[in-house]
Amino acid sequence: MTISRGAASANRVDAASAIGQGARSMSTHTTNQRPALVPGAAPSTTPTKRRPGTAGYWIGAVVAVMATLGAVTWGAFAFLGWRAHVDAFVRVAPTETAVVFVTDAGTRLLYLEHDRTAAVPSVPAVTVTGPTGAEVPVAAYRGELRYDVPNVANRIGDAVLSFQAEKPGAYRVTLGSTDQGAIVAVGDNLLWTWGPQVVGIVALLLGGLFVGMTVVIVTAARRSSSRV
């Protein structure tokens, strides 16, 4: 059986064409396939930024309120204690003598208590005798220290004199005549006794408000920046 050269050449062309089409079809099929996911692997996603909550507002408010309540409570107890302390001063009427018992050595002040509406009376003559019977020097008080006399309306006390109690014991204070019915009260320096408490109360109040406001402002700034 004899096959012509033309027929053989045509068959080879057809076979080559079929192989080429199959290769292109396979390539297209392979290119369109999606990559297989690894079992158990999470799909890749872009993480979202979480916006801070409002807990900072509550924390700041609680801090400010607690500091305010603490300062008010401390101030109320300090005021009551101050009144009781001043009320316990030993008072000497004109031309009389009072005994002051000193337990801790230190400076004692003589306060002139008088009517608030009247002019400040002149400083009276005062004599102080120590535990040994020796006279104790009395000096003028150079500062300015005043208080309201507890439980007495329109009466104030001004620090006018001081003496140094060098040792514990009984000190006798004798008062001369005074103007306008003024009397002398013997006590400690109220500025050094109660001044630190006043500073502490103010520091607690302002410090608590500052911390609370700072927490609120920081929280607001963080929440605002998270929107961008």
GROMACS .gro file of C-alpha atoms in nm:
model
  228
    1MET     CA    1   0.000   0.000   0.000
    2THR     CA    2   0.147   0.334  -0.106
    3ILE     CA    3   0.084   0.665   0.087
    4SER     CA    4   0.147   0.989  -0.084
    5ARG     CA    5   0.389   1.242   0.056
    6GLY     CA    6   0.119   1.509   0.073
    7ALA     CA    7  -0.107   1.301   0.292
    8ALA     CA    8   0.176   1.214   0.534
    9SER     CA    9   0.274   1.579   0.563
   10ALA     CA   10  -0.087   1.678   0.639
   11ASN     CA   11  -0.115   1.416   0.909
   12ARG     CA   12   0.201   1.547   1.076
   13VAL     CA   13   0.068   1.904   1.070
   14ASP     CA   14  -0.263   1.795   1.223
   15ALA     CA   15  -0.087   1.602   1.500
   16ALA     CA   16   0.140   1.893   1.583
   17SER     CA   17  -0.157   2.131   1.591
   18ALA     CA   18  -0.346   1.901   1.827
   19ILE     CA   19  -0.047   1.876   2.063
   20GLY     CA   20  -0.008   2.255   2.065
   21GLN     CA   21  -0.375   2.313   2.146
   22GLY     CA   22  -0.357   2.060   2.430
   23ALA     CA   23  -0.049   2.230   2.574
   24ARG     CA   24  -0.216   2.573   2.559
   25SER     CA   25  -0.530   2.434   2.719
   26MET     CA   26  -0.329   2.277   3.001
   27SER     CA   27  -0.131   2.599   3.056
   28THR     CA   28  -0.450   2.805   3.075
   29HIS     CA   29  -0.605   2.559   3.315
   30THR     CA   30  -0.298   2.564   3.537
   31THR     CA   31  -0.278   2.944   3.539
   32ASN     CA   32  -0.644   2.989   3.640
   33GLN     CA   33  -0.621   2.755   3.937
   34ARG     CA   34  -0.613   2.921   4.283
   35PRO     CA   35  -0.337   2.821   4.521
   36ALA     CA   36  -0.448   2.557   4.764
   37LEU     CA   37  -0.491   2.670   5.127
   38VAL     CA   38  -0.285   2.497   5.391
   39PRO     CA   39  -0.520   2.315   5.628
   40GLY     CA   40  -0.555   2.505   5.959
   41ALA     CA   41  -0.399   2.829   5.830
   42ALA     CA   42  -0.602   3.150   5.881
   43PRO     CA   43  -0.667   3.367   5.580
   44SER     CA   44  -0.444   3.674   5.553
   45THR     CA   45  -0.634   3.988   5.666
   46THR     CA   46  -0.524   4.344   5.748
   47PRO     CA   47  -0.544   4.401   6.129
   48THR     CA   48  -0.782   4.679   6.239
   49LYS     CA   49  -0.678   4.931   6.508
   50ARG     CA   50  -0.894   4.895   6.817
   51ARG     CA   51  -1.034   5.220   6.951
   52PRO     CA   52  -0.963   5.281   7.324
   53GLY     CA   53  -1.265   5.254   7.552
   54THR     CA   54  -1.418   5.511   7.785
   55ALA     CA   55  -1.281   5.357   8.105
   56GLY     CA   56  -1.028   5.643   8.132
   57TYR     CA   57  -1.312   5.893   8.169
   58TRP     CA   58  -1.453   5.701   8.464
   59ILE     CA   59  -1.113   5.653   8.625
   60GLY     CA   60  -1.031   6.024   8.598
   61ALA     CA   61  -1.370   6.122   8.740
   62VAL     CA   62  -1.338   5.878   9.031
   63VAL     CA   63  -0.989   6.004   9.115
   64ALA     CA   64  -1.105   6.368   9.114
   65VAL     CA   65  -1.415   6.295   9.323
   66MET     CA   66  -1.227   6.083   9.577
   67ALA     CA   67  -0.956   6.350   9.616
   68THR     CA   68  -1.221   6.618   9.668
   69LEU     CA   69  -1.409   6.412   9.926
   70GLY     CA   70  -1.085   6.325  10.103
   71ALA     CA   71  -0.976   6.688  10.117
   72VAL     CA   72  -1.316   6.805  10.244
   73THR     CA   73  -1.326   6.533  10.511
   74TRP     CA   74  -0.970   6.601  10.619
   75GLY     CA   75  -1.040   6.975  10.629
   76ALA     CA   76  -1.353   6.928  10.840
   77PHE     CA   77  -1.174   6.715  11.099
   78ALA     CA   78  -0.874   6.952  11.100
   79PHE     CA   79  -1.102   7.251  11.159
   80LEU     CA   80  -1.277   7.081  11.450
   81GLY     CA   81  -0.942   6.980  11.595
   82TRP     CA   82  -0.811   7.334  11.555
   83ARG     CA   83  -1.111   7.480  11.738
   84ALA     CA   84  -1.070   7.235  12.024
   85HIS     CA   85  -0.696   7.310  12.038
   86VAL     CA   86  -0.746   7.687  12.058
   87ASP     CA   87  -1.029   7.648  12.306
   88ALA     CA   88  -0.788   7.458  12.536
   89PHE     CA   89  -0.546   7.753  12.562
   90VAL     CA   90  -0.487   7.876  12.916
   91ARG     CA   91  -0.641   8.223  12.952
   92VAL     CA   92  -0.534   8.492  13.194
   93ALA     CA   93  -0.765   8.772  13.302
   94PRO     CA   94  -0.627   9.122  13.376
   95THR     CA   95  -0.429   9.153  13.701
   96GLU     CA   96  -0.449   8.779  13.756
   97THR     CA   97  -0.205   8.485  13.742
   98ALA     CA   98  -0.251   8.150  13.564
   99VAL     CA   99  -0.036   7.838  13.568
  100VAL     CA  100   0.063   7.686  13.234
  101PHE     CA  101   0.189   7.328  13.240
  102VAL     CA  102   0.446   7.267  12.966
  103THR     CA  103   0.521   6.908  12.867
  104ASP     CA  104   0.747   6.979  12.569
  105ALA     CA  105   1.012   7.246  12.570
  106GLY     CA  106   0.976   7.514  12.304
  107THR     CA  107   0.840   7.856  12.223
  108ARG     CA  108   0.506   7.962  12.368
  109LEU     CA  109   0.303   8.253  12.234
  110LEU     CA  110   0.086   8.500  12.421
  111TYR     CA  111  -0.228   8.591  12.225
  112LEU     CA  112  -0.422   8.906  12.308
  113GLU     CA  113  -0.793   8.829  12.271
  114HIS     CA  114  -1.015   9.131  12.214
  115ASP     CA  115  -1.325   9.262  12.039
  116ARG     CA  116  -1.304   9.241  11.661
  117THR     CA  117  -1.485   9.570  11.603
  118ALA     CA  118  -1.253   9.773  11.830
  119ALA     CA  119  -0.897   9.886  11.767
  120VAL     CA  120  -0.620   9.651  11.868
  121PRO     CA  121  -0.542   9.718  12.235
  122SER     CA  122  -0.191   9.805  12.346
  123VAL     CA  123   0.030   9.518  12.452
  124PRO     CA  124  -0.012   9.464  12.827
  125ALA     CA  125   0.262   9.397  13.079
  126VAL     CA  126   0.316   9.024  13.129
  127THR     CA  127   0.547   8.847  13.372
  128VAL     CA  128   0.640   8.479  13.331
  129THR     CA  129   0.804   8.269  13.603
  130GLY     CA  130   0.963   7.934  13.526
  131PRO     CA  131   0.952   7.603  13.718
  132THR     CA  132   1.255   7.707  13.924
  133GLY     CA  133   1.096   8.038  14.024
  134ALA     CA  134   1.323   8.242  13.800
  135GLU     CA  135   1.171   8.500  13.573
  136VAL     CA  136   1.158   8.401  13.204
  137PRO     CA  137   1.230   8.670  12.941
  138VAL     CA  138   0.929   8.778  12.736
  139ALA     CA  139   0.983   8.912  12.383
  140ALA     CA  140   0.759   9.082  12.128
  141TYR     CA  141   0.623   8.860  11.854
  142ARG     CA  142   0.743   8.998  11.520
  143GLY     CA  143   0.506   8.811  11.293
  144GLU     CA  144   0.134   8.841  11.230
  145LEU     CA  145  -0.085   8.558  11.356
  146ARG     CA  146  -0.456   8.586  11.427
  147TYR     CA  147  -0.742   8.348  11.501
  148ASP     CA  148  -1.113   8.362  11.576
  149VAL     CA  149  -1.188   8.281  11.938
  150PRO     CA  150  -1.399   7.961  11.943
  151ASN     CA  151  -1.753   7.984  12.074
  152VAL     CA  152  -1.728   8.362  12.128
  153ALA     CA  153  -1.878   8.596  11.870
  154ASN     CA  154  -1.673   8.889  11.737
  155ARG     CA  155  -1.362   8.799  11.937
  156ILE     CA  156  -1.020   8.748  11.782
  157GLY     CA  157  -0.676   8.666  11.916
  158ASP     CA  158  -0.354   8.833  11.800
  159ALA     CA  159  -0.008   8.698  11.882
  160VAL     CA  160   0.176   8.979  12.061
  161LEU     CA  161   0.439   8.820  12.289
  162SER     CA  162   0.643   8.503  12.321
  163PHE     CA  163   0.864   8.327  12.571
  164GLN     CA  164   1.095   8.027  12.559
  165ALA     CA  165   1.003   7.730  12.778
  166GLU     CA  166   1.342   7.565  12.807
  167LYS     CA  167   1.227   7.274  13.023
  168PRO     CA  168   0.897   7.101  13.104
  169GLY     CA  169   0.713   7.213  13.416
  170ALA     CA  170   0.475   7.474  13.552
  171TYR     CA  171   0.505   7.830  13.429
  172ARG     CA  172   0.323   8.111  13.607
  173VAL     CA  173   0.192   8.388  13.382
  174THR     CA  174   0.088   8.715  13.548
  175LEU     CA  175  -0.105   8.971  13.345
  176GLY     CA  176  -0.120   9.344  13.417
  177SER     CA  177  -0.408   9.572  13.330
  178THR     CA  178  -0.543   9.568  12.974
  179ASP     CA  179  -0.752   9.792  12.752
  180GLN     CA  180  -1.113   9.723  12.652
  181GLY     CA  181  -1.142   9.408  12.860
  182ALA     CA  182  -0.880   9.216  12.663
  183ILE     CA  183  -0.736   8.895  12.805
  184VAL     CA  184  -0.426   8.689  12.723
  185ALA     CA  185  -0.429   8.329  12.600
  186VAL     CA  186  -0.114   8.115  12.628
  187GLY     CA  187  -0.055   7.853  12.359
  188ASP     CA  188   0.176   7.720  12.092
  189ASN     CA  189   0.251   7.860  11.749
  190LEU     CA  190  -0.060   7.779  11.545
  191LEU     CA  191   0.124   7.839  11.218
  192TRP     CA  192   0.370   7.555  11.277
  193THR     CA  193   0.114   7.329  11.444
  194TRP     CA  194  -0.162   7.347  11.185
  195GLY     CA  195   0.011   7.490  10.879
  196PRO     CA  196   0.135   7.149  10.752
  197GLN     CA  197  -0.219   7.011  10.764
  198VAL     CA  198  -0.350   7.299  10.555
  199VAL     CA  199  -0.074   7.240  10.302
  200GLY     CA  200  -0.157   6.869  10.293
  201ILE     CA  201  -0.528   6.934  10.237
  202VAL     CA  202  -0.461   7.175   9.950
  203ALA     CA  203  -0.206   6.937   9.796
  204LEU     CA  204  -0.452   6.646   9.812
  205LEU     CA  205  -0.727   6.849   9.648
  206LEU     CA  206  -0.518   7.003   9.370
  207GLY     CA  207  -0.316   6.686   9.311
  208GLY     CA  208  -0.626   6.470   9.279
  209LEU     CA  209  -0.793   6.713   9.041
  210PHE     CA  210  -0.475   6.734   8.831
  211VAL     CA  211  -0.437   6.356   8.804
  212GLY     CA  212  -0.806   6.308   8.725
  213MET     CA  213  -0.807   6.575   8.455
  214THR     CA  214  -0.485   6.435   8.307
  215VAL     CA  215  -0.636   6.087   8.276
  216VAL     CA  216  -0.948   6.230   8.109
  217ILE     CA  217  -0.745   6.441   7.862
  218VAL     CA  218  -0.515   6.149   7.771
  219THR     CA  219  -0.814   5.922   7.716
  220ALA     CA  220  -0.984   6.179   7.493
  221ALA     CA  221  -0.665   6.226   7.289
  222ARG     CA  222  -0.618   5.853   7.237
  223ARG     CA  223  -0.979   5.806   7.127
  224SER     CA  224  -0.954   6.101   6.890
  225SER     CA  225  -0.631   5.973   6.731
  226SER     CA  226  -0.779   5.627   6.677
  227ARG     CA  227  -1.034   5.772   6.432
  228VAL     CA  228  -0.765   5.871   6.185
   0.00000   0.00000   0.00000
